[in-house]
């Protein structure tokens, strides 16, 4: 009846035509992700360069609460004032660590800012038809999980040299820092900011684009329905939705709309896991992590995030909260 | 004094120029809405501006022996492979023309292969907002701006819509579970960017629906009834007239949250 039926008899010609009829869709999805991420990554890169040239380590040290936990908790709320998405926050986090922000505090900032902000709260509520309960649940779970992950990472990575990846920009920092703050004029600070922005744009951009290519590949060639058969299982639905969040790499402001379209076929806990894990960890920003963090820290972060989000989703399923809230 | 020419900065300038040119040309030719939701346009204009700043900085670096470069020797850190993702992006941008994600991707097992009509009511189980303007009229024409709104509300307050006349334009989509007398008229909704495009639509029913080919564009008019489909109550159009759309709109998306 239609072209779809003929796909059953797979021939070389068919595979060939599937690939070529998909290249336009591939292109549209890929460029859509890139164009949408571009303003955020540019803002991230410029802010990072500004911090590099205008914010001293002293200033950050004075700004930070003395208490470690207080620092982590306050970092969780930075997103309320500066709602920045997951691709913009990675370069800023990397820069702040180099400027002396403790690793667990920086991790808290990076994990929380893309979820705990007004834009995400509003879009989640509107995706679930004005349900502020779901929005509140998403944000508070993200808050708890962020604190847990940051505390564990604080325990395991006390030394920032184990946590971060040495890059050539480190040498720039030390050179800039050797000159005292006063010696450098505002004008040269500004010109340094612009040059830094350029370099970081290309540094981060290659990771962003690679991540976008991979997630577009997943979107174009892995059908949604390949995971829908396990949608009602309390355990495997959570795992499937987390894998989906990771592969999809859509922005934290729009993922609630995707999550809501799964609400009838997937368990409530798996939908929550999707919405909490997605902004913390996805293919696009994980590739950017490799620019900033050591492989050991990335592996730890991934394991912790998947573990906590997974457990949350599974617990939610067994408490059967979905029946009350949805 | 020998003239310094920075190959690295030159390549970077070309890449940034390529991005600026591509996004700017998409904007002036009104094709940007096929990649991202128009509510992002101000941000994208800002990013063109920021890219232009980067472009100027980068061009200045081609000939100047900047101390920054001298200090860290960036040029030797930037191996050519670094540019490959950028070049792939630019190749994709310029080698093909802009298209809507149409029914092809539904057929080719791509994104949203299965339009799950059961999902749509769930999207809107607990809507509290009312829009009396739409609820009270007896004839509703769905268009680009009200499409999502109307479909969401129709699923919320199914009973209120029974008996109302509806006109809807979109492409034909069939699920294996549909009867020969059933088709869905579908549009892709763009929440953020083309990566999250999700199909939304209404089930349409009439004895001769089998003759309309999947992916073809139709304008359907009919009356709303509520029927059970795959275990859920959903609004269905009892078709009274079908009008084939000869040339589908260039931009086939609908935009929620505008």
mmCIF file of N, CA and C in Angstrom, chain B residues 152-247:
data_model
loop_
_atom_site.group_PDB
_atom_site.id
_atom_site.type_symbol
_atom_site.label_atom_id
_atom_site.label_comp_id
_atom_site.label_asym_id
_atom_site.label_seq_id
_atom_site.Cartn_x
_atom_site.Cartn_y
_atom_site.Cartn_z
ATOM 1 N N UNK B 152 -4.758 19.885 22.253
ATOM 2 C CA UNK B 152 -4.601 19.616 23.679
ATOM 3 C C UNK B 152 -5.926 19.753 24.401
ATOM 4 N N UNK B 153 -6.617 20.867 24.098
ATOM 5 C CA UNK B 153 -7.870 21.098 24.807
ATOM 6 C C UNK B 153 -8.949 20.101 24.409
ATOM 7 N N UNK B 154 -8.911 19.724 23.121
ATOM 8 C CA UNK B 154 -9.883 18.746 22.647
ATOM 9 C C UNK B 154 -9.761 17.429 23.412
ATOM 10 N N UNK B 155 -8.530 17.077 23.761
ATOM 11 C CA UNK B 155 -8.321 15.845 24.490
ATOM 12 C C UNK B 155 -8.674 15.996 25.960
ATOM 13 N N UNK B 156 -8.503 17.217 26.470
ATOM 14 C CA UNK B 156 -8.850 17.483 27.864
ATOM 15 C C UNK B 156 -10.333 17.419 28.110
ATOM 16 N N UNK B 157 -11.028 18.167 27.271
ATOM 17 C CA UNK B 157 -12.452 18.365 27.519
ATOM 18 C C UNK B 157 -13.211 17.797 26.326
ATOM 19 N N UNK B 158 -12.962 16.504 26.119
ATOM 20 C CA UNK B 158 -13.545 15.821 24.960
ATOM 21 C C UNK B 158 -15.036 16.064 24.831
ATOM 22 N N UNK B 159 -15.730 15.931 25.953
ATOM 23 C CA UNK B 159 -17.189 15.978 25.921
ATOM 24 C C UNK B 159 -17.686 17.319 25.372
ATOM 25 N N UNK B 160 -16.954 18.415 25.738
ATOM 26 C CA UNK B 160 -17.377 19.743 25.301
ATOM 27 C C UNK B 160 -17.269 19.922 23.793
ATOM 28 N N UNK B 161 -16.459 19.097 23.159
ATOM 29 C CA UNK B 161 -16.224 19.296 21.741
ATOM 30 C C UNK B 161 -17.108 18.411 20.860
ATOM 31 N N UNK B 162 -17.816 17.491 21.457
ATOM 32 C CA UNK B 162 -18.651 16.589 20.667
ATOM 33 C C UNK B 162 -19.661 17.389 19.855
ATOM 34 N N UNK B 163 -19.737 17.057 18.565
ATOM 35 C CA UNK B 163 -20.700 17.723 17.697
ATOM 36 C C UNK B 163 -20.189 18.975 17.032
ATOM 37 N N UNK B 164 -18.993 19.442 17.432
ATOM 38 C CA UNK B 164 -18.471 20.659 16.814
ATOM 39 C C UNK B 164 -17.830 20.364 15.462
ATOM 40 N N UNK B 165 -17.884 21.366 14.585
ATOM 41 C CA UNK B 165 -17.267 21.259 13.262
ATOM 42 C C UNK B 165 -15.806 21.627 13.354
ATOM 43 N N UNK B 166 -14.940 20.807 12.719
ATOM 44 C CA UNK B 166 -13.511 21.071 12.793
ATOM 45 C C UNK B 166 -12.914 20.997 11.396
ATOM 46 N N UNK B 167 -11.980 21.913 11.130
ATOM 47 C CA UNK B 167 -11.247 21.847 9.870
ATOM 48 C C UNK B 167 -9.759 21.716 10.200
ATOM 49 N N UNK B 168 -9.120 20.701 9.621
ATOM 50 C CA UNK B 168 -7.713 20.456 9.958
ATOM 51 C C UNK B 168 -6.908 20.157 8.689
ATOM 52 N N UNK B 169 -5.693 20.701 8.614
ATOM 53 C CA UNK B 169 -4.817 20.441 7.473
ATOM 54 C C UNK B 169 -3.532 19.800 7.970
ATOM 55 N N UNK B 170 -3.093 18.762 7.291
ATOM 56 C CA UNK B 170 -1.858 18.093 7.691
ATOM 57 C C UNK B 170 -1.590 16.935 6.769
ATOM 58 N N UNK B 171 -0.579 16.119 7.120
ATOM 59 C CA UNK B 171 -0.303 14.982 6.249
ATOM 60 C C UNK B 171 -0.926 13.704 6.810
ATOM 61 N N UNK B 172 -1.173 12.758 5.904
ATOM 62 C CA UNK B 172 -1.835 11.513 6.272
ATOM 63 C C UNK B 172 -0.827 10.564 6.906
ATOM 64 N N UNK B 173 -1.221 10.010 8.043
ATOM 65 C CA UNK B 173 -0.374 9.017 8.678
ATOM 66 C C UNK B 173 -1.230 7.827 9.085
ATOM 67 N N UNK B 174 -0.702 6.628 8.854
ATOM 68 C CA UNK B 174 -1.429 5.414 9.241
ATOM 69 C C UNK B 174 -0.606 4.599 10.218
ATOM 70 N N UNK B 175 -1.268 4.126 11.239
ATOM 71 C CA UNK B 175 -0.656 3.162 12.138
ATOM 72 C C UNK B 175 -1.172 1.794 11.755
ATOM 73 N N UNK B 176 -0.364 0.744 12.012
ATOM 74 C CA UNK B 176 -0.837 -0.607 11.686
ATOM 75 C C UNK B 176 -2.136 -0.958 12.420
ATOM 76 N N UNK B 177 -2.351 -0.332 13.588
ATOM 77 C CA UNK B 177 -3.550 -0.664 14.360
ATOM 78 C C UNK B 177 -4.815 0.027 13.855
ATOM 79 N N UNK B 178 -4.667 0.900 12.864
ATOM 80 C CA UNK B 178 -5.854 1.617 12.374
ATOM 81 C C UNK B 178 -6.650 0.759 11.409
ATOM 82 N N UNK B 179 -7.957 1.037 11.389
ATOM 83 C CA UNK B 179 -8.818 0.356 10.425
ATOM 84 C C UNK B 179 -8.663 1.021 9.053
ATOM 85 N N UNK B 180 -9.074 0.334 7.986
ATOM 86 C CA UNK B 180 -8.974 0.966 6.652
ATOM 87 C C UNK B 180 -9.765 2.274 6.573
ATOM 88 N N UNK B 181 -10.769 2.395 7.418
ATOM 89 C CA UNK B 181 -11.588 3.607 7.380
ATOM 90 C C UNK B 181 -10.979 4.736 8.194
ATOM 91 N N UNK B 182 -9.814 4.495 8.787
ATOM 92 C CA UNK B 182 -9.213 5.514 9.657
ATOM 93 C C UNK B 182 -7.887 6.024 9.104
ATOM 94 N N UNK B 183 -7.683 7.333 9.219
ATOM 95 C CA UNK B 183 -6.357 7.907 8.998
ATOM 96 C C UNK B 183 -6.120 8.933 10.105
ATOM 97 N N UNK B 184 -4.866 9.299 10.297
ATOM 98 C CA UNK B 184 -4.581 10.413 11.199
ATOM 99 C C UNK B 184 -4.080 11.566 10.354
ATOM 100 N N UNK B 185 -4.554 12.770 10.675
ATOM 101 C CA UNK B 185 -4.011 13.964 10.036
ATOM 102 C C UNK B 185 -3.046 14.582 11.037
ATOM 103 N N UNK B 186 -1.790 14.697 10.614
ATOM 104 C CA UNK B 186 -0.707 14.948 11.558
ATOM 105 C C UNK B 186 0.113 16.169 11.165
ATOM 106 N N UNK B 187 0.579 16.885 12.167
ATOM 107 C CA UNK B 187 1.601 17.924 11.968
ATOM 108 C C UNK B 187 2.698 17.717 12.988
ATOM 109 N N UNK B 188 3.907 18.069 12.624
ATOM 110 C CA UNK B 188 5.001 18.048 13.590
ATOM 111 C C UNK B 188 5.000 19.348 14.390
ATOM 112 N N UNK B 189 5.097 19.205 15.701
ATOM 113 C CA UNK B 189 5.188 20.385 16.559
ATOM 114 C C UNK B 189 6.636 20.578 16.974
ATOM 115 N N UNK B 190 7.118 21.802 16.823
ATOM 116 C CA UNK B 190 8.505 22.119 17.153
ATOM 117 C C UNK B 190 8.534 22.879 18.479
ATOM 118 N N UNK B 191 9.008 22.208 19.533
ATOM 119 C CA UNK B 191 9.046 22.869 20.836
ATOM 120 C C UNK B 191 10.277 23.752 20.938
ATOM 121 N N UNK B 192 11.430 23.158 20.677
ATOM 122 C CA UNK B 192 12.685 23.922 20.713
ATOM 123 C C UNK B 192 13.321 23.929 19.334
ATOM 124 N N UNK B 193 13.781 22.756 18.912
ATOM 125 C CA UNK B 193 14.438 22.679 17.614
ATOM 126 C C UNK B 193 13.971 21.409 16.907
ATOM 127 N N UNK B 194 14.448 21.228 15.672
ATOM 128 C CA UNK B 194 13.952 20.106 14.883
ATOM 129 C C UNK B 194 14.260 18.754 15.523
ATOM 130 N N UNK B 195 15.139 18.730 16.549
ATOM 131 C CA UNK B 195 15.442 17.462 17.211
ATOM 132 C C UNK B 195 14.279 16.984 18.069
ATOM 133 N N UNK B 196 13.447 17.909 18.539
ATOM 134 C CA UNK B 196 12.368 17.458 19.410
ATOM 135 C C UNK B 196 11.010 17.509 18.722
ATOM 136 N N UNK B 197 11.003 17.629 17.392
ATOM 137 C CA UNK B 197 9.742 17.659 16.663
ATOM 138 C C UNK B 197 8.920 16.418 16.998
ATOM 139 N N UNK B 198 7.690 16.626 17.445
ATOM 140 C CA UNK B 198 6.847 15.500 17.818
ATOM 141 C C UNK B 198 5.542 15.579 17.042
ATOM 142 N N UNK B 199 5.070 14.434 16.538
ATOM 143 C CA UNK B 199 3.857 14.472 15.744
ATOM 144 C C UNK B 199 2.609 14.630 16.613
ATOM 145 N N UNK B 200 1.716 15.501 16.194
ATOM 146 C CA UNK B 200 0.427 15.669 16.848
ATOM 147 C C UNK B 200 -0.648 15.591 15.783
ATOM 148 N N UNK B 201 -1.762 15.019 16.131
ATOM 149 C CA UNK B 201 -2.784 14.947 15.113
ATOM 150 C C UNK B 201 -4.113 14.446 15.632
ATOM 151 N N UNK B 202 -5.058 14.331 14.720
ATOM 152 C CA UNK B 202 -6.392 13.841 15.067
ATOM 153 C C UNK B 202 -6.722 12.638 14.179
ATOM 154 N N UNK B 203 -7.426 11.702 14.766
ATOM 155 C CA UNK B 203 -7.888 10.547 14.022
ATOM 156 C C UNK B 203 -9.117 10.959 13.214
ATOM 157 N N UNK B 204 -9.127 10.570 11.927
ATOM 158 C CA UNK B 204 -10.248 10.934 11.062
ATOM 159 C C UNK B 204 -10.868 9.660 10.519
ATOM 160 N N UNK B 205 -12.191 9.637 10.431
ATOM 161 C CA UNK B 205 -12.859 8.404 10.081
ATOM 162 C C UNK B 205 -13.919 8.627 9.011
ATOM 163 N N UNK B 206 -13.851 7.777 8.009
ATOM 164 C CA UNK B 206 -14.905 7.737 7.000
ATOM 165 C C UNK B 206 -14.676 6.480 6.168
ATOM 166 N N UNK B 207 -15.723 5.993 5.518
ATOM 167 C CA UNK B 207 -15.644 4.726 4.805
ATOM 168 C C UNK B 207 -14.561 4.726 3.719
ATOM 169 N N UNK B 208 -14.343 5.890 3.075
ATOM 170 C CA UNK B 208 -13.402 5.885 1.939
ATOM 171 C C UNK B 208 -12.001 6.404 2.279
ATOM 172 N N UNK B 209 -11.675 6.423 3.554
ATOM 173 C CA UNK B 209 -10.358 6.944 3.963
ATOM 174 C C UNK B 209 -9.192 6.122 3.431
ATOM 175 N N UNK B 210 -9.442 4.843 3.134
ATOM 176 C CA UNK B 210 -8.360 3.958 2.674
ATOM 177 C C UNK B 210 -7.703 4.463 1.404
ATOM 178 N N UNK B 211 -8.428 5.280 0.606
ATOM 179 C CA UNK B 211 -7.844 5.641 -0.678
ATOM 180 C C UNK B 211 -6.813 6.772 -0.591
ATOM 181 N N UNK B 212 -6.687 7.399 0.560
ATOM 182 C CA UNK B 212 -5.704 8.478 0.648
ATOM 183 C C UNK B 212 -4.340 7.931 1.044
ATOM 184 N N UNK B 213 -3.349 8.322 0.249
ATOM 185 C CA UNK B 213 -2.008 7.775 0.452
ATOM 186 C C UNK B 213 -1.336 8.419 1.651
ATOM 187 N N UNK B 214 -0.570 7.603 2.370
ATOM 188 C CA UNK B 214 0.223 8.135 3.468
ATOM 189 C C UNK B 214 1.114 9.252 2.937
ATOM 190 N N UNK B 215 1.346 10.257 3.774
ATOM 191 C CA UNK B 215 2.192 11.416 3.465
ATOM 192 C C UNK B 215 1.519 12.474 2.592
ATOM 193 N N UNK B 216 0.377 12.153 1.993
ATOM 194 C CA UNK B 216 -0.244 13.170 1.167
ATOM 195 C C UNK B 216 -0.918 14.199 2.077
ATOM 196 N N UNK B 217 -1.000 15.422 1.580
ATOM 197 C CA UNK B 217 -1.566 16.501 2.395
ATOM 198 C C UNK B 217 -3.048 16.673 2.109
ATOM 199 N N UNK B 218 -3.831 16.775 3.162
ATOM 200 C CA UNK B 218 -5.280 16.906 3.026
ATOM 201 C C UNK B 218 -5.799 17.989 3.954
ATOM 202 N N UNK B 219 -6.904 18.615 3.538
ATOM 203 C CA UNK B 219 -7.669 19.435 4.464
ATOM 204 C C UNK B 219 -8.967 18.696 4.708
ATOM 205 N N UNK B 220 -9.221 18.371 5.977
ATOM 206 C CA UNK B 220 -10.394 17.573 6.297
ATOM 207 C C UNK B 220 -11.349 18.370 7.159
ATOM 208 N N UNK B 221 -12.616 18.294 6.829
ATOM 209 C CA UNK B 221 -13.641 18.936 7.644
ATOM 210 C C UNK B 221 -14.569 17.853 8.149
ATOM 211 N N UNK B 222 -15.040 18.008 9.357
ATOM 212 C CA UNK B 222 -15.931 16.998 9.900
ATOM 213 C C UNK B 222 -16.420 17.366 11.279
ATOM 214 N N UNK B 223 -17.124 16.414 11.901
ATOM 215 C CA UNK B 223 -17.717 16.648 13.208
ATOM 216 C C UNK B 223 -16.995 15.793 14.240
ATOM 217 N N UNK B 224 -16.815 16.346 15.426
ATOM 218 C CA UNK B 224 -16.090 15.628 16.478
ATOM 219 C C UNK B 224 -17.002 14.620 17.190
ATOM 220 N N UNK B 225 -16.498 13.389 17.296
ATOM 221 C CA UNK B 225 -17.143 12.394 18.160
ATOM 222 C C UNK B 225 -16.045 11.862 19.090
ATOM 223 N N UNK B 226 -16.435 11.156 20.141
ATOM 224 C CA UNK B 226 -15.424 10.542 21.008
ATOM 225 C C UNK B 226 -15.480 9.042 20.818
ATOM 226 N N UNK B 227 -14.322 8.452 20.533
ATOM 227 C CA UNK B 227 -14.294 7.010 20.316
ATOM 228 C C UNK B 227 -13.150 6.376 21.085
ATOM 229 N N UNK B 228 -13.266 5.070 21.229
ATOM 230 C CA UNK B 228 -12.205 4.344 21.895
ATOM 231 C C UNK B 228 -11.176 3.903 20.869
ATOM 232 N N UNK B 229 -9.922 4.283 21.080
ATOM 233 C CA UNK B 229 -8.854 3.840 20.200
ATOM 234 C C UNK B 229 -7.723 3.308 21.061
ATOM 235 N N UNK B 230 -7.350 2.056 20.824
ATOM 236 C CA UNK B 230 -6.311 1.405 21.620
ATOM 237 C C UNK B 230 -6.523 1.607 23.131
ATOM 238 N N UNK B 231 -7.758 1.454 23.558
ATOM 239 C CA UNK B 231 -8.022 1.476 24.999
ATOM 240 C C UNK B 231 -8.169 2.840 25.625
ATOM 241 N N UNK B 232 -8.137 3.908 24.817
ATOM 242 C CA UNK B 232 -8.299 5.241 25.399
ATOM 243 C C UNK B 232 -9.371 5.998 24.628
ATOM 244 N N UNK B 233 -10.099 6.844 25.351
ATOM 245 C CA UNK B 233 -11.108 7.674 24.704
ATOM 246 C C UNK B 233 -10.407 8.856 24.051
ATOM 247 N N UNK B 234 -10.592 8.995 22.742
ATOM 248 C CA UNK B 234 -9.976 10.141 22.079
ATOM 249 C C UNK B 234 -10.987 10.800 21.146
ATOM 250 N N UNK B 235 -10.784 12.100 20.861
ATOM 251 C CA UNK B 235 -11.671 12.762 19.914
ATOM 252 C C UNK B 235 -11.352 12.282 18.489
ATOM 253 N N UNK B 236 -12.395 12.047 17.716
ATOM 254 C CA UNK B 236 -12.225 11.569 16.343
ATOM 255 C C UNK B 236 -13.090 12.445 15.444
ATOM 256 N N UNK B 237 -12.559 12.737 14.243
ATOM 257 C CA UNK B 237 -13.353 13.520 13.292
ATOM 258 C C UNK B 237 -14.136 12.574 12.395
ATOM 259 N N UNK B 238 -15.465 12.709 12.399
ATOM 260 C CA UNK B 238 -16.299 12.029 11.406
ATOM 261 C C UNK B 238 -16.268 12.912 10.166
ATOM 262 N N UNK B 239 -15.600 12.405 9.113
ATOM 263 C CA UNK B 239 -15.279 13.263 7.981
ATOM 264 C C UNK B 239 -16.515 13.581 7.148
ATOM 265 N N UNK B 240 -16.678 14.870 6.813
ATOM 266 C CA UNK B 240 -17.745 15.236 5.894
ATOM 267 C C UNK B 240 -17.177 15.685 4.558
ATOM 268 N N UNK B 241 -15.986 16.326 4.556
ATOM 269 C CA UNK B 241 -15.393 16.671 3.267
ATOM 270 C C UNK B 241 -13.877 16.577 3.321
ATOM 271 N N UNK B 242 -13.305 16.177 2.173
ATOM 272 C CA UNK B 242 -11.852 16.043 2.078
ATOM 273 C C UNK B 242 -11.374 16.859 0.896
ATOM 274 N N UNK B 243 -10.370 17.675 1.145
ATOM 275 C CA UNK B 243 -9.820 18.536 0.102
ATOM 276 C C UNK B 243 -8.326 18.244 -0.012
ATOM 277 N N UNK B 244 -7.847 17.661 -1.129
ATOM 278 C CA UNK B 244 -6.398 17.444 -1.222
ATOM 279 C C UNK B 244 -5.652 18.771 -1.319
ATOM 280 N N UNK B 245 -4.519 18.865 -0.641
ATOM 281 C CA UNK B 245 -3.695 20.074 -0.702
ATOM 282 C C UNK B 245 -2.634 19.839 -1.765
ATOM 283 N N UNK B 246 -2.696 20.625 -2.853
ATOM 284 C CA UNK B 246 -1.787 20.393 -3.973
ATOM 285 C C UNK B 246 -0.343 20.669 -3.589
ATOM 286 N N UNK B 247 -0.089 21.865 -3.045
ATOM 287 C CA UNK B 247 1.280 22.204 -2.650
ATOM 288 C C UNK B 247 1.320 22.424 -1.146
#
